[in-house]
XYZ file of C-alpha atoms in Angstrom:
652
model
C -73.373 -40.951 -10.381
C -74.996 -40.491 -7.910
C -78.471 -40.936 -8.797
C -80.358 -38.140 -7.949
C -79.805 -34.922 -11.082
C -80.448 -31.527 -9.775
C -82.787 -29.017 -11.171
C -81.992 -26.821 -12.644
C -84.216 -23.923 -13.561
C -83.550 -20.154 -11.787
C -84.633 -19.611 -8.331
C -88.168 -19.734 -7.516
C -90.507 -21.215 -4.799
C -90.509 -24.479 -5.860
C -87.622 -26.927 -7.180
C -87.478 -26.866 -11.033
C -87.015 -30.211 -12.854
C -84.405 -30.318 -16.241
C -82.425 -28.181 -17.243
C -79.338 -27.149 -20.142
C -77.796 -30.413 -19.263
C -81.086 -32.801 -18.857
C -83.351 -33.650 -15.747
C -85.874 -35.631 -14.784
C -89.359 -34.245 -14.679
C -91.787 -32.285 -17.373
C -90.572 -28.424 -15.951
C -93.602 -26.384 -14.872
C -95.606 -26.396 -11.912
C -98.115 -24.198 -10.371
C -95.414 -22.823 -8.177
C -93.049 -21.736 -11.132
C -93.688 -18.451 -12.254
C -91.595 -16.846 -15.780
C -90.203 -13.491 -14.661
C -91.588 -11.033 -17.462
C -89.060 -8.361 -17.361
C -86.131 -10.695 -18.021
C -88.336 -12.630 -20.704
C -89.214 -8.964 -22.391
C -85.738 -7.683 -22.492
C -83.944 -11.295 -24.188
C -86.984 -11.849 -26.484
C -86.003 -8.530 -27.884
C -82.669 -9.386 -27.758
C -82.857 -12.549 -29.452
C -85.270 -10.638 -32.550
C -82.146 -7.881 -32.213
C -79.478 -11.164 -33.111
C -81.836 -12.241 -35.945
C -81.792 -9.276 -37.770
C -78.926 -7.619 -36.936
C -76.966 -11.328 -38.220
C -80.405 -12.828 -40.084
C -77.967 -13.442 -43.755
C -74.599 -14.162 -42.173
C -75.623 -16.488 -39.063
C -79.029 -17.165 -39.462
C -79.167 -18.415 -42.948
C -81.715 -15.639 -44.284
C -84.905 -17.526 -42.938
C -88.260 -16.167 -42.177
C -88.708 -17.536 -38.584
C -86.545 -20.334 -36.947
C -88.531 -23.451 -34.968
C -87.321 -24.770 -31.831
C -88.287 -27.971 -30.675
C -87.243 -29.670 -26.655
C -87.292 -33.277 -26.131
C -88.993 -34.974 -23.585
C -87.072 -34.807 -20.039
C -83.971 -37.214 -19.200
C -82.448 -37.886 -16.673
C -79.330 -38.115 -18.565
C -76.591 -35.821 -19.149
C -77.089 -33.087 -21.583
C -75.960 -29.981 -23.529
C -78.908 -29.319 -26.045
C -79.822 -25.739 -27.470
C -83.112 -25.999 -27.349
C -83.002 -26.342 -23.936
C -80.468 -23.845 -23.592
C -83.146 -21.235 -25.213
C -86.206 -22.643 -22.894
C -84.464 -21.583 -19.694
C -82.601 -18.513 -21.270
C -85.461 -17.268 -22.545
C -88.601 -18.775 -19.948
C -86.328 -19.360 -16.723
C -87.356 -23.414 -17.331
C -86.225 -26.136 -19.162
C -90.486 -27.405 -21.019
C -90.342 -30.197 -22.674
C -91.727 -31.741 -25.444
C -92.365 -28.195 -26.905
C -92.017 -26.558 -29.886
C -91.442 -22.717 -30.131
C -91.884 -21.130 -33.210
C -90.210 -17.659 -34.241
C -91.602 -14.707 -36.762
C -91.496 -11.061 -37.190
C -94.705 -11.020 -36.364
C -95.661 -14.348 -34.312
C -94.955 -16.701 -31.113
C -95.431 -19.606 -31.093
C -95.997 -22.562 -28.893
C -97.018 -26.063 -28.983
C -97.665 -28.224 -25.869
C -99.518 -29.637 -23.312
C -102.894 -27.542 -21.314
C -100.537 -27.514 -18.187
C -97.675 -25.463 -19.886
C -99.927 -23.178 -21.957
C -101.166 -22.151 -18.169
C -97.466 -20.747 -17.364
C -96.672 -19.658 -21.276
C -100.633 -17.365 -21.256
C -98.543 -15.088 -19.110
C -96.033 -13.826 -21.622
C -98.536 -12.099 -23.839
C -98.060 -8.888 -23.793
C -95.178 -8.450 -23.238
C -93.503 -10.434 -26.418
C -96.368 -7.547 -27.279
C -94.042 -5.440 -26.044
C -91.176 -6.416 -25.972
C -91.194 -6.871 -29.774
C -94.407 -6.756 -31.763
C -95.295 -10.610 -31.575
C -98.376 -12.352 -30.869
C -98.515 -15.163 -28.905
C -100.379 -17.763 -30.899
C -100.167 -20.728 -28.175
C -101.734 -24.423 -29.866
C -102.766 -26.519 -27.276
C -101.627 -30.805 -27.978
C -105.047 -32.457 -25.788
C -105.011 -35.960 -24.233
C -104.039 -38.683 -26.617
C -103.777 -36.420 -30.018
C -100.480 -36.761 -31.535
C -100.371 -32.967 -32.601
C -100.241 -33.458 -35.824
C -103.085 -30.601 -36.454
C -101.433 -28.675 -34.147
C -98.286 -28.500 -36.201
C -100.105 -28.464 -39.591
C -101.749 -24.836 -38.078
C -98.096 -23.653 -36.976
C -96.830 -24.566 -40.688
C -99.792 -22.564 -42.270
C -99.544 -20.193 -40.039
C -95.350 -18.757 -41.224
C -96.280 -20.304 -44.646
C -99.124 -17.401 -44.394
C -96.844 -14.757 -43.108
C -95.289 -14.849 -46.148
C -92.790 -17.315 -44.568
C -90.344 -19.245 -47.214
C -86.958 -20.276 -45.985
C -87.594 -21.806 -41.868
C -84.570 -22.380 -39.666
C -84.589 -25.286 -36.875
C -81.527 -27.119 -35.627
C -80.546 -29.189 -37.242
C -77.041 -30.690 -35.031
C -80.121 -32.213 -33.275
C -81.550 -34.850 -33.422
C -84.857 -35.318 -32.656
C -85.922 -37.363 -29.939
C -89.190 -38.912 -28.359
C -93.239 -38.779 -30.646
C -93.668 -35.911 -30.472
C -90.461 -34.272 -32.170
C -90.320 -37.425 -34.783
C -93.365 -36.728 -36.303
C -92.005 -32.428 -36.064
C -89.597 -32.720 -38.179
C -91.119 -34.975 -40.816
C -93.970 -32.281 -40.692
C -91.132 -29.376 -41.588
C -88.920 -31.572 -44.492
C -92.253 -31.882 -46.115
C -93.717 -28.082 -45.588
C -92.584 -26.992 -48.762
C -89.940 -23.909 -47.544
C -86.917 -23.947 -47.997
C -84.849 -25.424 -44.175
C -81.519 -24.089 -42.755
C -79.911 -24.330 -39.778
C -79.818 -21.646 -37.194
C -77.210 -22.869 -34.866
C -74.785 -20.340 -35.235
C -77.028 -17.863 -34.667
C -78.272 -19.255 -31.318
C -74.480 -19.699 -30.827
C -73.618 -15.732 -31.226
C -76.808 -15.309 -28.774
C -75.492 -17.248 -26.213
C -71.958 -15.973 -25.945
C -72.578 -13.024 -24.637
C -73.180 -13.389 -21.322
C -75.436 -10.260 -18.811
C -74.442 -9.611 -15.401
C -77.150 -12.590 -13.914
C -75.550 -15.903 -15.950
C -72.242 -14.208 -15.094
C -73.277 -14.205 -10.923
C -75.020 -16.928 -11.817
C -71.831 -18.711 -13.557
C -69.640 -17.035 -10.797
C -71.345 -18.625 -8.374
C -70.905 -21.908 -10.387
C -67.480 -21.113 -9.967
C -66.809 -20.501 -6.051
C -68.562 -24.091 -6.177
C -66.257 -25.199 -8.240
C -62.825 -24.881 -6.934
C -63.799 -24.788 -3.149
C -64.766 -28.850 -3.579
C -60.989 -28.868 -5.693
C -59.676 -26.658 -2.831
C -60.983 -28.184 0.234
C -61.754 -31.861 -0.700
C -60.449 -33.156 -3.419
C -56.877 -31.654 -2.677
C -56.646 -33.053 1.471
C -58.548 -36.493 0.244
C -56.064 -36.940 -2.098
C -53.432 -35.912 0.700
C -54.350 -38.362 2.948
C -54.747 -41.325 0.918
C -51.146 -40.763 0.011
C -49.827 -39.991 3.595
C -52.116 -43.124 5.125
C -51.216 -44.361 1.483
C -54.302 -45.682 1.357
C -56.483 -47.970 -1.712
C -59.332 -45.846 -2.547
C -60.531 -46.217 -6.430
C -61.177 -43.472 -8.873
C -64.835 -44.680 -9.722
C -65.393 -43.934 -5.054
C -63.043 -41.039 -5.365
C -65.815 -39.535 -8.276
C -68.465 -40.559 -5.955
C -67.509 -38.850 -3.162
C -66.637 -35.900 -5.076
C -70.103 -35.831 -6.700
C -71.531 -36.448 -3.657
C -69.365 -33.009 -2.375
C -70.658 -31.114 -5.204
C -73.989 -32.285 -4.558
C -74.048 -30.436 -1.084
C -72.065 -27.466 -1.150
C -72.029 -26.123 2.791
C -69.788 -29.452 3.154
C -67.275 -27.263 1.750
C -68.644 -23.659 2.864
C -70.301 -22.891 -0.619
C -73.506 -20.399 0.700
C -75.785 -22.501 -1.802
C -79.191 -23.815 -2.468
C -78.354 -27.195 -2.834
C -82.097 -27.052 -5.528
C -80.283 -25.168 -7.907
C -76.905 -26.601 -7.566
C -75.717 -29.964 -10.263
C -72.726 -31.339 -12.325
C -71.558 -30.772 -15.635
C -70.365 -34.167 -15.886
C -69.052 -37.179 -13.017
C -65.707 -35.999 -11.270
C -62.635 -37.530 -13.036
C -59.772 -39.156 -11.652
C -56.565 -40.278 -13.467
C -53.655 -42.220 -12.685
C -50.973 -45.165 -13.767
C -51.016 -43.989 -16.822
C -54.654 -44.369 -18.494
C -54.695 -40.455 -19.711
C -57.932 -38.762 -21.002
C -58.249 -35.445 -21.600
C -61.591 -35.165 -22.884
C -64.572 -33.950 -20.774
C -66.209 -36.465 -22.096
C -63.268 -39.063 -19.702
C -65.068 -41.400 -17.216
C -63.092 -42.150 -13.606
C -62.477 -46.156 -13.731
C -62.140 -48.953 -11.012
C -58.258 -48.935 -10.621
C -56.693 -47.608 -7.314
C -54.892 -44.347 -7.643
C -51.963 -44.368 -8.386
C -49.284 -42.324 -6.322
C -46.019 -44.154 -6.887
C -42.608 -41.717 -7.493
C -42.641 -39.947 -10.510
C -46.655 -39.987 -11.634
C -49.695 -37.720 -12.336
C -52.579 -37.657 -11.066
C -55.718 -35.591 -13.645
C -58.421 -34.131 -11.014
C -61.055 -32.881 -13.121
C -64.757 -30.896 -11.650
C -67.055 -29.176 -13.209
C -70.565 -27.388 -11.251
C -73.792 -25.996 -12.964
C -75.158 -22.821 -10.344
C -79.455 -22.665 -12.138
C -77.917 -24.112 -15.293
C -74.592 -22.084 -15.466
C -71.261 -24.579 -16.311
C -68.192 -24.045 -14.021
C -64.707 -25.910 -14.751
C -61.931 -27.018 -13.208
C -59.070 -29.013 -13.383
C -55.482 -30.090 -11.299
C -52.742 -32.193 -11.673
C -51.281 -33.345 -9.144
C -47.233 -34.222 -9.475
C -46.233 -36.690 -6.753
C -41.617 -36.938 -7.108
C -41.165 -35.699 -10.510
C -38.606 -36.501 -12.621
C -36.940 -33.846 -15.035
C -39.900 -34.030 -17.639
C -42.691 -33.865 -15.682
C -41.645 -30.695 -13.663
C -40.558 -29.112 -17.086
C -43.263 -29.619 -18.788
C -45.816 -28.886 -15.689
C -44.107 -25.142 -15.551
C -44.239 -24.984 -19.454
C -48.083 -25.872 -19.237
C -48.758 -23.055 -16.651
C -47.060 -20.749 -18.988
C -48.768 -21.491 -21.482
C -52.645 -21.199 -19.613
C -51.258 -17.838 -18.158
C -50.637 -16.715 -21.729
C -53.688 -18.173 -22.557
C -55.563 -16.499 -20.246
C -53.837 -13.065 -20.919
C -54.899 -12.918 -24.527
C -58.409 -12.939 -24.206
C -59.505 -9.242 -25.348
C -62.339 -7.579 -26.162
C -62.469 -6.675 -29.406
C -58.942 -9.536 -30.129
C -59.552 -12.832 -32.487
C -60.391 -15.922 -30.625
C -57.375 -17.840 -32.676
C -54.856 -14.982 -30.664
C -55.497 -16.632 -27.399
C -54.129 -20.515 -29.180
C -51.585 -18.393 -30.309
C -50.921 -16.858 -27.915
C -51.193 -20.907 -26.271
C -48.151 -21.929 -28.942
C -45.231 -19.183 -28.957
C -44.837 -20.165 -24.900
C -44.108 -23.318 -25.985
C -42.351 -23.091 -29.355
C -40.413 -21.367 -27.222
C -39.328 -22.894 -23.663
C -40.580 -26.304 -25.123
C -40.512 -27.670 -28.962
C -40.602 -31.245 -28.454
C -43.816 -31.088 -26.704
C -46.157 -29.011 -29.857
C -46.765 -32.156 -30.927
C -48.685 -33.363 -27.272
C -50.624 -30.661 -27.087
C -54.262 -30.076 -27.417
C -55.666 -28.736 -30.291
C -57.674 -26.338 -28.275
C -56.889 -24.322 -25.058
C -60.459 -24.220 -24.356
C -64.278 -23.214 -24.974
C -66.714 -20.579 -24.049
C -69.278 -21.715 -22.007
C -72.334 -21.305 -19.901
C -75.845 -23.584 -20.060
C -73.558 -25.038 -22.099
C -70.058 -26.698 -21.287
C -69.376 -26.321 -24.637
C -70.223 -23.273 -26.682
C -69.295 -24.500 -30.365
C -68.449 -21.288 -31.661
C -66.440 -20.222 -29.197
C -63.583 -22.634 -29.169
C -60.283 -21.373 -28.389
C -57.970 -23.189 -31.175
C -56.454 -21.570 -34.162
C -58.806 -21.128 -37.210
C -61.582 -19.233 -35.012
C -61.323 -15.445 -36.176
C -65.234 -14.628 -34.102
C -63.963 -11.932 -32.357
C -63.792 -11.527 -28.613
C -66.274 -9.332 -26.710
C -66.308 -7.790 -23.168
C -68.910 -11.064 -20.814
C -68.158 -13.786 -22.757
C -66.875 -16.591 -20.598
C -64.101 -19.800 -21.523
C -63.408 -22.522 -19.755
C -60.225 -22.244 -20.533
C -58.337 -25.420 -20.128
C -55.629 -27.037 -22.333
C -53.326 -30.285 -21.645
C -49.826 -31.804 -22.944
C -50.815 -35.622 -24.172
C -49.508 -38.840 -24.208
C -46.024 -37.902 -22.771
C -43.468 -40.238 -22.465
C -41.400 -40.812 -19.336
C -37.744 -42.526 -19.712
C -36.559 -42.725 -16.488
C -39.801 -45.186 -15.796
C -40.022 -48.451 -17.084
C -43.776 -49.519 -16.198
C -46.522 -48.398 -18.061
C -48.136 -46.820 -15.097
C -45.055 -44.560 -14.841
C -43.936 -44.114 -18.274
C -47.223 -42.986 -19.874
C -48.144 -39.034 -18.156
C -50.807 -36.434 -19.636
C -50.530 -33.178 -17.663
C -54.115 -30.898 -17.747
C -55.610 -27.816 -16.543
C -58.981 -25.501 -16.261
C -60.344 -23.210 -15.198
C -63.296 -21.479 -15.731
C -62.627 -17.352 -16.620
C -64.992 -14.715 -17.165
C -63.852 -11.721 -20.120
C -65.434 -8.641 -17.608
C -64.074 -4.390 -17.429
C -61.432 -5.306 -16.317
C -60.166 -7.318 -18.495
C -60.048 -11.083 -17.843
C -61.208 -12.648 -13.972
C -60.426 -16.208 -13.057
C -63.477 -17.540 -11.180
C -61.156 -20.360 -10.123
C -58.376 -19.304 -8.863
C -58.752 -19.279 -4.870
C -57.499 -22.986 -6.042
C -53.943 -22.936 -6.283
C -52.305 -24.474 -9.471
C -49.178 -22.886 -8.072
C -46.102 -25.697 -8.190
C -45.225 -25.268 -4.285
C -49.087 -26.105 -3.989
C -48.863 -29.438 -6.731
C -46.309 -31.194 -6.773
C -45.361 -33.858 -3.256
C -42.414 -35.192 -2.192
C -42.909 -38.918 -0.622
C -39.241 -39.786 -0.597
C -37.644 -37.653 1.440
C -35.268 -40.460 3.173
C -33.270 -41.557 -0.424
C -33.671 -37.890 -1.313
C -31.120 -37.104 1.286
C -29.292 -40.497 1.143
C -28.089 -39.170 -2.647
C -27.473 -35.796 -1.709
C -24.078 -35.650 -1.463
C -23.423 -37.588 -4.700
C -25.253 -35.396 -6.641
C -23.787 -31.264 -7.673
C -26.465 -29.094 -6.486
C -28.921 -27.833 -9.187
C -29.888 -24.401 -9.348
C -32.102 -24.193 -12.200
C -35.760 -23.267 -10.779
C -37.364 -26.847 -12.431
C -34.907 -28.974 -10.674
C -35.058 -27.574 -7.313
C -38.974 -27.957 -7.058
C -40.943 -27.356 -3.982
C -42.899 -29.299 -2.864
C -45.802 -28.750 -0.591
C -46.119 -31.442 1.620
C -43.081 -33.420 2.213
C -45.065 -36.608 2.881
C -43.323 -40.445 4.535
C -41.597 -43.087 3.254
C -41.753 -46.209 5.387
C -39.413 -47.764 3.095
C -36.019 -46.810 4.669
C -33.312 -48.828 3.750
C -32.240 -50.368 7.942
C -28.489 -51.641 7.148
C -26.322 -49.327 6.371
C -22.936 -48.684 7.438
C -22.951 -45.792 10.648
C -20.361 -44.457 9.179
C -23.364 -42.913 6.467
C -26.071 -42.984 8.573
C -24.108 -40.229 11.011
C -23.601 -38.546 7.849
C -26.680 -38.961 7.335
C -28.205 -37.238 10.662
C -26.326 -34.695 10.594
C -26.835 -33.354 6.954
C -30.579 -33.793 7.778
C -29.456 -31.907 11.108
C -28.022 -28.799 9.518
C -30.655 -28.747 6.518
C -34.238 -28.585 8.914
C -32.894 -27.412 11.911
C -35.088 -24.156 11.336
C -38.052 -25.957 10.580
C -38.144 -28.405 13.891
C -40.771 -28.881 15.839
C -41.341 -27.265 19.206
C -38.499 -29.022 21.589
C -38.019 -27.621 25.226
C -35.468 -25.673 24.834
C -34.516 -21.725 23.659
C -34.905 -20.061 20.733
C -31.032 -20.073 19.007
C -31.544 -18.159 15.801
C -33.706 -15.704 17.153
C -36.596 -16.557 15.996
C -39.747 -18.018 17.332
C -39.186 -21.326 16.059
C -36.978 -23.632 19.240
C -34.275 -25.268 19.068
C -34.139 -29.355 18.722
C -32.424 -30.418 22.069
C -31.366 -34.407 22.682
C -34.249 -37.054 22.446
C -33.114 -37.883 26.538
C -33.451 -34.452 27.667
C -37.275 -35.043 26.594
C -38.531 -36.084 30.019
C -41.845 -35.770 31.058
C -41.603 -38.166 34.520
C -38.612 -39.652 36.019
C -40.280 -42.628 37.230
C -44.304 -43.896 37.486
C -45.033 -41.902 41.252
C -44.646 -39.348 39.773
C -47.785 -39.908 36.985
C -51.012 -37.954 37.930
C -53.448 -40.231 39.181
C -55.881 -41.545 36.053
C -59.519 -40.556 36.027
C -61.909 -43.735 36.096
C -63.012 -42.964 32.908
C -59.112 -43.340 31.226
C -59.414 -40.406 29.907
C -56.925 -38.310 27.387
C -55.284 -36.141 30.059
C -52.785 -32.808 29.537
C -50.509 -32.261 32.230
C -49.713 -29.068 31.777
C -46.703 -28.975 34.332
C -44.575 -31.570 33.079
C -45.826 -30.193 29.342
C -46.609 -34.451 29.237
C -49.894 -35.578 27.169
C -51.681 -39.463 29.139
C -53.297 -41.206 26.820
C -55.018 -44.474 27.800
C -53.592 -47.630 26.178
C -55.218 -50.799 26.922
C -56.063 -50.002 29.618
C -53.316 -47.545 31.380
C -52.161 -44.419 30.885
C -49.426 -43.556 28.418
C -46.722 -40.980 28.427
C -46.033 -38.999 25.869
C -43.853 -35.837 26.122
C -45.717 -32.636 23.992
C -42.417 -32.494 22.070
C -42.616 -36.193 19.664
C -46.231 -34.334 18.952
C -46.042 -33.341 15.691
C -49.481 -32.275 14.702
C -53.086 -32.798 16.517
C -56.302 -32.920 13.972
C -59.943 -33.430 14.683
C -63.103 -34.512 13.393
C -66.590 -36.013 13.352
C -68.494 -37.996 10.980
C -72.547 -38.425 10.370
C -72.533 -39.821 13.219
C -71.751 -37.287 15.619
C -69.159 -38.782 16.529
C -65.403 -36.977 17.183
C -62.372 -37.549 16.852
C -58.303 -37.550 17.491
C -55.405 -38.465 15.944
C -52.051 -37.020 16.642
C -48.984 -37.916 14.973
C -45.825 -37.968 16.654
C -42.177 -36.722 14.902
C -40.323 -40.258 15.002
C -35.674 -40.101 14.790
C -34.413 -40.092 11.342
C -37.463 -38.979 8.984
C -36.713 -35.673 7.206
C -38.275 -33.119 10.454
C -36.609 -35.279 13.237
C -33.441 -36.765 12.925
C -31.512 -39.123 14.366
C -29.510 -37.725 17.797
C -26.872 -39.235 19.610
C -29.361 -41.421 21.929
C -32.143 -42.466 19.548
C -28.942 -43.586 17.414
C -27.476 -46.117 20.634
C -30.922 -47.385 20.607
C -31.680 -48.240 17.005
C -33.891 -51.294 17.195
C -36.544 -49.316 19.021
C -39.416 -49.415 18.214
C -41.759 -45.806 17.560
C -45.229 -44.641 17.666
C -45.564 -43.392 14.589
C -49.740 -42.047 15.365
C -52.741 -43.007 17.255
C -56.432 -41.873 17.521
C -58.846 -41.976 19.633
C -63.547 -41.817 19.251
C -65.651 -40.600 21.443
C -69.110 -38.964 21.423
C -68.619 -35.956 23.783
C -67.783 -33.730 20.441
C -66.933 -31.027 23.353
C -63.673 -32.664 25.241
C -62.062 -33.312 22.175
C -61.927 -30.151 20.477
C -60.355 -29.201 24.553
C -57.923 -31.536 24.243
C -56.414 -30.412 20.940
C -56.094 -26.891 21.957
C -54.941 -27.506 25.268
C -52.725 -29.499 22.748
C -51.711 -26.846 20.085
C -51.342 -24.710 22.843
C -48.945 -26.367 25.505
C -46.685 -26.994 22.065
C -46.646 -23.141 21.292
């Protein structure tokens, strides 16, 4: 996990420290200003909720106290911190707030009191409450000030005092305060449910913050995580889950890396990104990415989850990727996808929260009853300043009514599934997980993370294409949607068998040619089917130069050259210019690093693979060695860009 923890207050001229999930610093400074209009509006909403639900949610309290612990570098979610940010715009560590009908008490340091002073007039106008500030001087333990606060509550005829019972006191100040309220002579009750209900419906500004966080989260998944996984698998790299976690976290904290125009100082993670594979899966957000390498052999599953915050407001996304999925994995994923769609569709104002989980259960019971026992016990939770809003858990028992403006992390999965085709524990055990951030808007549920696809065709990968082609003549054609699972990307396997009988090789080549004729790369021949794609011609016709004397004179610095006339690319290899016909190029790409180096990568078509079937000429020279790919580094990014553009133009 990255060492730096970003601040999480509202935007200001200087970055506040702390936040709903924890963060270091005092949370205050001379450049910070409380938004008085926002303060008044939300204070009025707080008192209104308290009055309306006093008996049901607030324990009939006449006053309630919220104590914020010292700042911390740990990721944590506390209702005390959330109330600070929601009401004041920043977290005020080691500050005690006591709300009564006629007074609003603050117990804090002198520096914090100078900021809080400005709310006096707004509080009086909004709810008729007088703001009383109790300053704890340096060297004082705060006992005198605490006694004054509690005395004022009792004098206001308060006999029931509310507090956050589920938050254990942290630090000397809060431990002392905890002892004081237990011996204050008043009945103490838990007001957690009251604050949960207060935070449940988000206003326009809060929704905007969640949407920005969700955009960042989905952009990281789409533009970083997915391409990174594809690169690791395609190049058969050995990369640990923890290394992927670190890289992903750095990407979240630098939004520009995924083209998200958000201020980095307002961004943070909700939890360290999660990468899991190899039979070890934990579907909780508290799961960790271990030091084992990413496991992507056939019939394997990879789970990735990313959560990011903007101005302290959380968002979440999780995706499952299937590698050469077997029948059980394919079926389970499709059922899970349908179940999540049903959960999102069931998010309707006026309906009970439990109806969402019932919609999920109905899909699973109908399409895969054998998987019901593996289904997660909830379909997600509410999300906002807290990553998990406990009062809005999407389970079968929650009878709370959904309202417009609520936001949910719709997260569900199948856990501890067993794949009978795999004998090893790394392949036999697997789980599936999907999660998205959804705003319950005026026009129905709005999935804020939908730019990252979860469609089967975009998450299912196959890299044993050769073996599949060999078996296809023996297997009856399947027409079911699941068994005809389409793969987004086909990754080439280097483990082909070289000792097959000649007849079988020819038969396989013919099958591959028929299957891939329409998607073959541009070769020099004309179109034979009326579309814009070229029909392949034998490799014997791919001749750029008939002899060495036809090659253009090399430049002194041996740079990559493009010969438009002869449709050739000349690459400097071991001091010589080696020509390649442009039709042998499969893909060409370029990228840059932080040291201002530019790279060009060229991948070639190799006879015998799915999109480059054998022809008669290549079968005569089966012992030939083919170049799979080549990369070059340069300080001249302009030249690299020009070369890539020229190659792509020549291949059209």
